[in-house]
């Protein structure tokens, strides 16, 4: 059958938004390159957006550099628990799985839920049984755990016991340049239980920091969203807590806590695509956050939070600190702004600005409209991203609007 080429296909992917250090860039770009190749091989030959995003995401799940599939972060008690969602923009069909421990490629299980079930979402052992009944091989949880992650968890628990803050998303550069840097509250994590004061912070100096390029995206993001007023910053309790954490970062003596964000990477993966028939699709897959409580589910696999697709508006995949993203239902929020006439880039920038202004959240988004316009934004120092079109491919770890 001859394929009617209604659209030029487009594939956009991400590999997590966080304070990625320089020495992690090459491995992430390599993973992004492979994932683009897997999805583009399908999309460029007239394949569907759903098949393309599934292939890209499976490629990143198979790559241990990402927080998805084997090699994901461990729960507090040392297990891998995976979440994934995919959505078809043509008919709004969606399929998701959460807290699965015995599935190597949860995006394949999400596809099965979408295609073969009247339901949208399965969790835990129910999701695993459903996948097994539909031909997927279940693995032992041990097979998904790699030594690097055991070490990372042990390190995290040591740091936590010592009261060190988690610099995962912000890095020091963002704490000094974002709006939270102006707030004066100075308490550390210990103060939440009232046990110990951290030292008074010195006047912040510009950081001698390999990721100082990160200051540009956030400034540009806020410039792009003038309707979000500074007034919104002060009273929100979650934002205040972020200010607290930012102040701790500023005040922490260097000898006490060298900047080492490699300890707490964030490499959730996602893909969005527009196929030659004009259909959109989106998918997101994650191992969640480091040392999460067993059973915790983040934004990634929740419809409208970390993922959404509607041919009449846009497709979106998000990454970042899941709880604030969930509270804002940010994927649907961004898609609806495109539906209301905003360009995908404007909507992406606005979504990330809203995330930060309303809840102090950190993260990134990729957004694609049915007309092929796209948006990429993040307020973390880096976000691994890739783009494939008929014109060629682009890969990066910082994206300026
Ligand atoms: N959003 C994910 C979660 O909270 C984490 C990430 O994107 O890195 O589970």
CSV table of C-alpha atoms and ligand atoms in Angstrom, one decimal:
chain,number,residue,atom,x,y,z
A,1,UNK,CA,0.0,0.0,0.0
A,2,UNK,CA,1.3,3.4,-0.9
A,3,UNK,CA,1.8,5.7,2.1
A,4,UNK,CA,0.3,9.1,1.6
A,5,UNK,CA,2.9,11.5,3.0
A,6,UNK,CA,0.8,14.1,4.7
A,7,UNK,CA,3.6,15.4,7.0
A,8,UNK,CA,7.4,15.5,7.2
A,9,UNK,CA,8.2,13.2,10.2
A,10,UNK,CA,9.9,14.5,13.3
A,11,UNK,CA,11.3,12.7,16.3
A,12,UNK,CA,12.4,14.5,19.5
A,13,UNK,CA,13.8,12.6,22.5
A,14,UNK,CA,15.3,13.4,25.9
A,15,UNK,CA,17.5,11.5,28.3
A,16,UNK,CA,16.8,13.4,31.6
A,17,UNK,CA,17.2,16.9,33.0
A,18,UNK,CA,19.7,17.4,35.8
A,19,UNK,CA,23.0,18.8,36.8
A,20,UNK,CA,24.9,16.6,34.5
A,21,UNK,CA,28.7,17.0,34.8
A,22,UNK,CA,31.0,17.4,31.8
A,23,UNK,CA,32.4,13.9,32.0
A,24,UNK,CA,28.9,12.4,31.6
A,25,UNK,CA,28.0,14.3,28.5
A,26,UNK,CA,29.6,12.0,25.9
A,27,UNK,CA,27.9,8.9,27.2
A,28,UNK,CA,24.5,10.6,27.2
A,29,UNK,CA,25.0,12.0,23.7
A,30,UNK,CA,26.0,8.5,22.6
A,31,UNK,CA,22.8,7.0,24.1
A,32,UNK,CA,20.7,9.8,22.5
A,33,UNK,CA,22.3,9.2,19.1
A,34,UNK,CA,21.5,5.5,19.3
A,35,UNK,CA,17.9,6.1,20.4
A,36,UNK,CA,17.4,8.6,17.6
A,37,UNK,CA,18.7,6.1,15.1
A,38,UNK,CA,16.3,3.4,16.4
A,39,UNK,CA,13.2,5.6,16.2
A,40,UNK,CA,14.2,7.4,13.0
A,41,UNK,CA,14.7,4.1,11.1
A,42,UNK,CA,11.0,3.5,11.6
A,43,UNK,CA,9.7,7.0,11.2
A,44,UNK,CA,11.6,7.9,8.1
A,45,UNK,CA,10.3,4.8,6.3
A,46,UNK,CA,6.7,5.7,6.9
A,47,UNK,CA,6.3,3.9,10.3
A,48,UNK,CA,4.0,5.2,12.9
A,49,UNK,CA,4.8,7.7,15.6
A,50,UNK,CA,3.9,5.1,18.2
A,51,UNK,CA,6.3,2.5,16.9
A,52,UNK,CA,9.1,5.1,16.6
A,53,UNK,CA,8.8,6.5,20.1
A,54,UNK,CA,8.7,2.9,21.5
A,55,UNK,CA,11.9,2.0,19.6
A,56,UNK,CA,13.7,5.1,20.8
A,57,UNK,CA,12.7,4.6,24.4
A,58,UNK,CA,13.5,0.9,24.4
A,59,UNK,CA,17.0,1.8,23.1
A,60,UNK,CA,17.5,4.1,26.1
A,61,UNK,CA,16.0,1.5,28.5
A,62,UNK,CA,18.7,-0.9,27.2
A,63,UNK,CA,21.5,1.7,27.7
A,64,UNK,CA,22.6,1.5,31.3
A,65,UNK,CA,23.6,5.2,31.3
A,66,UNK,CA,20.0,6.2,31.6
A,67,UNK,CA,17.6,5.9,34.6
A,68,UNK,CA,15.3,3.5,32.8
A,69,UNK,CA,15.3,-0.3,32.4
A,70,UNK,CA,18.4,-2.1,33.7
A,71,UNK,CA,20.8,0.2,35.5
A,72,UNK,CA,18.0,2.4,37.0
A,73,UNK,CA,18.2,4.0,40.4
A,74,UNK,CA,17.4,1.8,43.4
A,75,UNK,CA,14.7,2.2,45.8
A,76,UNK,CA,15.5,2.9,49.5
A,77,UNK,CA,15.5,-0.9,50.1
A,78,UNK,CA,17.7,-1.7,47.1
A,79,UNK,CA,15.3,-2.8,44.3
A,80,UNK,CA,14.6,-1.5,40.8
A,81,UNK,CA,11.0,-0.3,40.3
A,82,UNK,CA,10.1,1.0,36.9
A,83,UNK,CA,7.4,3.2,35.5
A,84,UNK,CA,6.4,3.9,31.8
A,85,UNK,CA,3.6,5.4,29.8
A,86,UNK,CA,2.9,5.8,26.1
A,87,UNK,CA,0.0,7.7,24.4
A,88,UNK,CA,-1.3,7.9,20.9
A,89,UNK,CA,-2.4,11.3,19.8
A,90,UNK,CA,-4.7,10.1,17.0
A,91,UNK,CA,-7.3,8.4,19.3
A,92,UNK,CA,-6.1,9.3,22.8
A,93,UNK,CA,-5.3,5.7,23.6
A,94,UNK,CA,-2.8,5.3,26.4
A,95,UNK,CA,-1.0,2.5,28.3
A,96,UNK,CA,1.0,2.7,31.5
A,97,UNK,CA,2.7,0.5,34.0
A,98,UNK,CA,4.1,1.5,37.4
A,99,UNK,CA,6.3,-0.1,40.1
A,100,UNK,CA,7.2,-3.0,37.9
A,101,UNK,CA,10.2,-5.0,39.2
A,102,UNK,CA,10.4,-7.9,36.7
A,103,UNK,CA,10.2,-6.2,33.3
A,104,UNK,CA,13.3,-5.2,31.4
A,105,UNK,CA,11.6,-2.9,28.9
A,106,UNK,CA,8.5,-1.3,30.6
A,107,UNK,CA,7.8,0.7,27.5
A,108,UNK,CA,6.9,-2.6,25.7
A,109,UNK,CA,4.6,-3.5,28.6
A,110,UNK,CA,3.0,0.0,28.3
A,111,UNK,CA,2.4,-0.7,24.6
A,112,UNK,CA,0.7,-3.9,25.4
A,113,UNK,CA,-1.6,-2.2,27.9
A,114,UNK,CA,-2.4,0.4,25.3
A,115,UNK,CA,-3.1,-2.1,22.5
A,116,UNK,CA,-4.5,-5.1,24.3
A,117,UNK,CA,-6.3,-3.9,27.4
A,118,UNK,CA,-9.5,-1.9,27.9
A,119,UNK,CA,-7.7,-0.3,30.8
A,120,UNK,CA,-5.1,2.5,30.8
A,121,UNK,CA,-2.8,1.7,33.8
A,122,UNK,CA,-1.5,-1.4,35.6
A,123,UNK,CA,0.7,-1.4,38.7
A,124,UNK,CA,3.1,-3.9,40.3
A,125,UNK,CA,2.5,-7.6,40.1
A,126,UNK,CA,-0.8,-7.0,38.2
A,127,UNK,CA,1.2,-5.2,35.5
A,128,UNK,CA,3.8,-8.0,35.4
A,129,UNK,CA,1.1,-10.7,35.1
A,130,UNK,CA,-0.6,-8.8,32.3
A,131,UNK,CA,2.7,-8.5,30.4
A,132,UNK,CA,3.5,-12.2,31.0
A,133,UNK,CA,0.0,-13.2,29.8
A,134,UNK,CA,0.7,-11.2,26.6
A,135,UNK,CA,4.1,-12.9,25.9
A,136,UNK,CA,6.6,-10.8,27.7
A,137,UNK,CA,9.4,-12.6,29.5
A,138,UNK,CA,9.6,-11.7,33.2
A,139,UNK,CA,13.1,-11.3,34.7
A,140,UNK,CA,14.5,-11.5,38.2
A,141,UNK,CA,14.8,-8.0,39.8
A,142,UNK,CA,18.5,-8.8,40.4
A,143,UNK,CA,19.0,-8.8,36.6
A,144,UNK,CA,18.0,-5.1,36.5
A,145,UNK,CA,20.5,-4.0,39.2
A,146,UNK,CA,24.0,-3.1,38.4
A,147,UNK,CA,27.0,-2.5,40.8
A,148,UNK,CA,27.2,1.2,40.0
A,149,UNK,CA,23.7,1.7,41.4
A,150,UNK,CA,24.4,-0.3,44.6
A,151,UNK,CA,27.3,2.0,45.2
A,152,UNK,CA,25.3,5.1,44.4
A,153,UNK,CA,22.6,4.1,46.8
A,154,UNK,CA,25.1,3.4,49.6
A,155,UNK,CA,26.8,6.8,48.9
A,156,UNK,CA,23.4,8.5,49.0
A,157,UNK,CA,22.6,6.9,52.3
A,158,UNK,CA,26.0,8.0,53.7
A,159,UNK,CA,25.4,11.6,52.5
A,160,UNK,CA,21.9,11.6,53.9
A,161,UNK,CA,23.1,10.4,57.3
A,162,UNK,CA,25.7,13.3,57.2
A,163,UNK,CA,22.9,15.8,56.4
A,164,UNK,CA,24.2,16.8,52.9
A,165,UNK,CA,21.8,18.4,50.5
A,166,UNK,CA,20.9,16.7,47.2
A,167,UNK,CA,22.2,18.8,44.3
A,168,UNK,CA,20.7,16.6,41.7
A,169,UNK,CA,18.6,19.0,39.7
A,170,UNK,CA,20.0,22.4,40.5
A,171,UNK,CA,23.8,22.2,40.9
A,172,UNK,CA,25.3,25.2,42.6
A,173,UNK,CA,25.1,27.5,39.5
A,174,UNK,CA,21.3,27.4,39.4
A,175,UNK,CA,20.9,27.9,43.1
A,176,UNK,CA,22.9,31.1,42.7
A,177,UNK,CA,21.1,32.5,39.7
A,178,UNK,CA,17.5,31.3,40.0
A,179,UNK,CA,14.9,33.3,41.9
A,180,UNK,CA,15.4,31.3,45.0
A,181,UNK,CA,18.9,32.7,45.4
A,182,UNK,CA,17.3,36.0,46.6
A,183,UNK,CA,15.4,34.5,49.4
A,184,UNK,CA,17.1,34.8,52.8
A,185,UNK,CA,15.9,31.8,54.8
A,186,UNK,CA,18.9,29.7,55.8
A,187,UNK,CA,18.1,26.3,57.2
A,188,UNK,CA,19.4,22.9,56.3
A,189,UNK,CA,17.7,19.6,55.9
A,190,UNK,CA,18.4,18.9,59.6
A,191,UNK,CA,16.4,21.9,60.6
A,192,UNK,CA,13.2,20.2,59.4
A,193,UNK,CA,13.5,18.1,62.5
A,194,UNK,CA,15.0,21.0,64.5
A,195,UNK,CA,18.2,19.2,65.4
A,196,UNK,CA,21.1,21.2,63.9
A,197,UNK,CA,21.8,24.6,62.4
A,198,UNK,CA,24.1,24.8,59.3
A,199,UNK,CA,26.7,27.5,59.3
A,200,UNK,CA,25.6,31.0,58.2
A,201,UNK,CA,26.1,31.3,54.5
A,202,UNK,CA,28.8,33.7,53.0
A,203,UNK,CA,27.8,36.3,50.4
A,204,UNK,CA,27.4,34.2,47.2
A,205,UNK,CA,30.2,34.5,44.7
A,206,UNK,CA,29.9,33.5,41.0
A,207,UNK,CA,30.8,29.8,40.9
A,208,UNK,CA,33.9,28.6,39.3
A,209,UNK,CA,31.8,25.8,37.9
A,210,UNK,CA,32.1,23.7,34.8
A,211,UNK,CA,28.3,24.0,34.3
A,212,UNK,CA,28.0,27.8,34.4
A,213,UNK,CA,26.6,27.7,30.9
A,214,UNK,CA,23.5,26.5,32.7
A,215,UNK,CA,22.7,30.0,33.9
A,216,UNK,CA,21.5,31.0,30.4
A,217,UNK,CA,18.5,28.7,29.9
A,218,UNK,CA,16.8,29.7,33.1
A,219,UNK,CA,17.2,33.4,32.4
A,220,UNK,CA,15.8,32.9,28.9
A,221,UNK,CA,13.0,30.9,30.3
A,222,UNK,CA,11.9,33.6,32.6
A,223,UNK,CA,12.3,36.2,30.0
A,224,UNK,CA,9.9,34.2,27.8
A,225,UNK,CA,7.3,34.1,30.5
A,226,UNK,CA,6.7,37.6,31.7
A,227,UNK,CA,3.2,36.8,32.9
A,228,UNK,CA,4.6,34.8,35.8
A,229,UNK,CA,5.2,37.5,38.4
A,230,UNK,CA,7.8,37.5,41.1
A,231,UNK,CA,5.0,37.9,43.7
A,232,UNK,CA,4.2,34.2,43.2
A,233,UNK,CA,7.5,33.2,44.7
A,234,UNK,CA,7.3,34.2,48.3
A,235,UNK,CA,4.4,32.4,50.0
A,236,UNK,CA,4.6,29.0,48.5
A,237,UNK,CA,5.8,26.5,51.2
A,238,UNK,CA,7.5,24.2,48.6
A,239,UNK,CA,9.2,27.1,47.0
A,240,UNK,CA,10.4,28.2,50.4
A,241,UNK,CA,11.8,24.8,51.0
A,242,UNK,CA,13.7,25.0,47.7
A,243,UNK,CA,15.0,28.4,48.9
A,244,UNK,CA,16.2,26.6,52.0
A,245,UNK,CA,18.0,24.0,49.9
A,246,UNK,CA,19.5,26.7,47.7
A,247,UNK,CA,20.7,28.6,50.7
A,248,UNK,CA,22.3,25.4,52.0
A,249,UNK,CA,24.1,25.0,48.7
A,250,UNK,CA,25.4,28.5,48.9
A,251,UNK,CA,26.5,28.3,52.4
A,252,UNK,CA,28.1,24.9,52.4
A,253,UNK,CA,31.9,25.1,52.8
A,254,UNK,CA,33.6,23.6,49.8
A,255,UNK,CA,35.7,21.2,51.9
A,256,UNK,CA,32.5,19.9,53.4
A,257,UNK,CA,30.7,19.1,50.2
A,258,UNK,CA,32.5,19.1,46.9
A,259,UNK,CA,30.1,19.5,43.9
A,260,UNK,CA,29.6,16.0,42.6
A,261,UNK,CA,26.3,15.7,40.9
A,262,UNK,CA,27.4,12.4,39.3
A,263,UNK,CA,26.3,10.8,42.6
A,264,UNK,CA,22.7,11.8,42.0
A,265,UNK,CA,22.0,11.7,38.2
A,266,UNK,CA,18.6,11.9,36.7
A,267,UNK,CA,18.2,10.2,33.4
A,268,UNK,CA,14.6,9.5,32.8
A,269,UNK,CA,14.0,9.0,29.1
A,270,UNK,CA,11.2,10.2,26.8
A,271,UNK,CA,10.3,10.5,23.1
A,272,UNK,CA,7.7,12.3,21.0
A,273,UNK,CA,7.1,12.0,17.3
A,274,UNK,CA,5.0,13.1,14.4
A,275,UNK,CA,4.6,10.6,11.6
A,276,UNK,CA,3.9,10.9,7.9
A,277,UNK,CA,0.2,10.4,8.4
A,278,UNK,CA,0.1,13.4,10.8
A,279,UNK,CA,-0.3,11.4,14.0
A,280,UNK,CA,1.5,12.3,17.2
A,281,UNK,CA,2.7,10.0,20.0
A,282,UNK,CA,4.5,10.4,23.3
A,283,UNK,CA,6.2,8.1,25.7
A,284,UNK,CA,8.2,8.3,29.0
A,285,UNK,CA,10.1,5.7,30.9
A,286,UNK,CA,11.9,5.9,34.3
A,287,UNK,CA,13.4,4.2,37.2
A,288,UNK,CA,12.2,7.1,39.3
A,289,UNK,CA,14.3,8.9,41.9
A,290,UNK,CA,17.3,7.7,43.8
A,291,UNK,CA,16.3,6.0,47.1
A,292,UNK,CA,12.6,6.5,46.5
A,293,UNK,CA,10.3,4.8,49.0
A,294,UNK,CA,9.2,1.4,47.6
A,295,UNK,CA,5.9,1.9,45.8
A,296,UNK,CA,6.5,5.6,45.1
A,297,UNK,CA,5.3,6.6,41.6
A,298,UNK,CA,6.5,9.8,40.0
A,299,UNK,CA,5.2,11.9,37.2
A,300,UNK,CA,6.7,10.0,34.3
A,301,UNK,CA,4.0,7.3,33.8
A,302,UNK,CA,1.1,9.4,34.9
A,303,UNK,CA,-1.1,10.5,32.1
A,304,UNK,CA,-1.0,14.3,31.7
A,305,UNK,CA,1.9,14.7,34.1
A,306,UNK,CA,5.1,13.2,32.5
A,307,UNK,CA,3.5,12.4,29.2
A,308,UNK,CA,0.6,13.3,27.0
A,309,UNK,CA,-0.4,13.3,23.3
A,310,UNK,CA,-3.3,14.7,21.4
A,311,UNK,CA,-3.3,15.2,17.6
A,312,UNK,CA,-5.6,18.2,18.2
A,313,UNK,CA,-3.0,19.9,20.4
A,314,UNK,CA,0.6,18.5,21.0
A,315,UNK,CA,2.7,15.7,22.3
A,316,UNK,CA,4.8,16.1,25.4
A,317,UNK,CA,7.3,14.2,27.5
A,318,UNK,CA,8.8,15.6,30.7
A,319,UNK,CA,11.6,14.8,33.1
A,320,UNK,CA,12.7,16.2,36.4
A,321,UNK,CA,11.6,16.3,40.0
A,322,UNK,CA,8.4,14.3,39.7
A,323,UNK,CA,6.3,15.5,42.7
A,324,UNK,CA,6.0,19.2,41.6
A,325,UNK,CA,5.3,18.1,38.0
A,326,UNK,CA,2.5,15.9,39.1
A,327,UNK,CA,0.9,18.6,41.3
A,328,UNK,CA,0.7,20.9,38.2
A,329,UNK,CA,-0.3,18.1,35.8
A,330,UNK,CA,2.3,19.8,33.7
A,331,UNK,CA,2.3,17.7,30.6
A,332,UNK,CA,-1.4,18.4,30.0
A,333,UNK,CA,-0.9,22.1,31.0
A,334,UNK,CA,1.7,22.5,28.3
A,335,UNK,CA,-0.3,20.7,25.7
A,336,UNK,CA,-3.4,22.8,26.4
A,337,UNK,CA,-1.4,26.0,25.9
A,338,UNK,CA,-0.5,24.8,22.4
A,339,UNK,CA,-4.2,24.0,21.9
A,340,UNK,CA,-5.0,27.5,22.9
A,341,UNK,CA,-2.6,29.0,20.3
A,342,UNK,CA,0.8,29.2,21.9
A,343,UNK,CA,3.8,28.0,19.9
A,344,UNK,CA,5.3,24.7,21.3
A,345,UNK,CA,8.5,26.6,22.2
A,346,UNK,CA,6.5,29.3,24.1
A,347,UNK,CA,4.4,26.6,25.8
A,348,UNK,CA,7.5,24.6,26.8
A,349,UNK,CA,9.3,27.6,28.2
A,350,UNK,CA,6.1,28.7,30.0
A,351,UNK,CA,5.7,25.3,31.5
A,352,UNK,CA,9.1,25.2,33.0
A,353,UNK,CA,8.9,28.7,34.2
A,354,UNK,CA,5.5,27.8,35.9
A,355,UNK,CA,7.1,24.7,37.4
A,356,UNK,CA,9.8,26.8,39.0
A,357,UNK,CA,7.7,29.8,39.9
A,358,UNK,CA,4.8,27.9,41.4
A,359,UNK,CA,6.5,25.1,43.2
A,360,UNK,CA,10.2,25.6,42.9
A,361,UNK,CA,10.4,22.5,40.7
A,362,UNK,CA,13.2,21.6,38.3
A,363,UNK,CA,12.9,19.7,35.1
A,364,UNK,CA,12.6,19.7,31.4
A,365,UNK,CA,10.1,19.2,28.6
A,366,UNK,CA,10.0,18.3,25.0
A,367,UNK,CA,6.8,19.4,23.1
A,368,UNK,CA,5.7,18.8,19.5
A,369,UNK,CA,2.7,20.2,17.6
A,370,UNK,CA,0.8,18.5,14.8
A,371,UNK,CA,2.2,21.1,12.4
A,372,UNK,CA,5.8,20.0,13.2
A,373,UNK,CA,6.8,23.0,15.4
A,374,UNK,CA,8.6,21.9,18.5
A,375,UNK,CA,9.7,23.2,21.9
A,376,UNK,CA,12.4,22.2,24.3
A,377,UNK,CA,13.0,23.8,27.7
A,378,UNK,CA,14.7,23.0,31.0
A,379,UNK,CA,15.7,24.8,34.1
A,380,UNK,CA,18.3,22.3,35.1
A,381,UNK,CA,21.9,22.9,34.1
A,382,UNK,CA,21.6,20.3,31.4
A,383,UNK,CA,19.1,18.0,29.7
A,384,UNK,CA,20.2,15.4,27.1
A,385,UNK,CA,18.1,15.9,24.0
A,386,UNK,CA,18.0,14.8,20.3
A,387,UNK,CA,16.0,15.8,17.2
A,388,UNK,CA,15.7,14.0,13.9
A,389,UNK,CA,14.0,15.4,10.8
A,390,UNK,CA,14.3,14.9,7.0
A,391,UNK,CA,17.0,17.7,7.2
A,392,UNK,CA,19.2,15.8,9.6
A,393,UNK,CA,19.8,15.2,13.3
A,394,UNK,CA,20.9,17.4,16.3
A,395,UNK,CA,22.0,16.3,19.7
A,396,UNK,CA,22.8,18.4,22.8
A,397,UNK,CA,22.8,18.7,26.5
A,398,UNK,CA,21.8,22.3,26.8
A,399,UNK,CA,19.0,23.9,24.8
A,400,UNK,CA,18.6,27.6,24.5
A,401,UNK,CA,15.1,28.7,23.3
B,1,LIG,N1,10.4,12.5,36.8
B,1,LIG,C1,11.1,11.3,37.3
B,1,LIG,C2,10.4,10.9,38.6
B,1,LIG,O1,10.2,11.8,39.4
B,1,LIG,C3,12.5,11.5,37.5
B,1,LIG,C4,13.3,12.1,36.4
B,1,LIG,O2,12.7,12.6,35.4
B,1,LIG,O3,14.5,12.1,36.4
B,1,LIG,O4,10.2,9.8,38.8
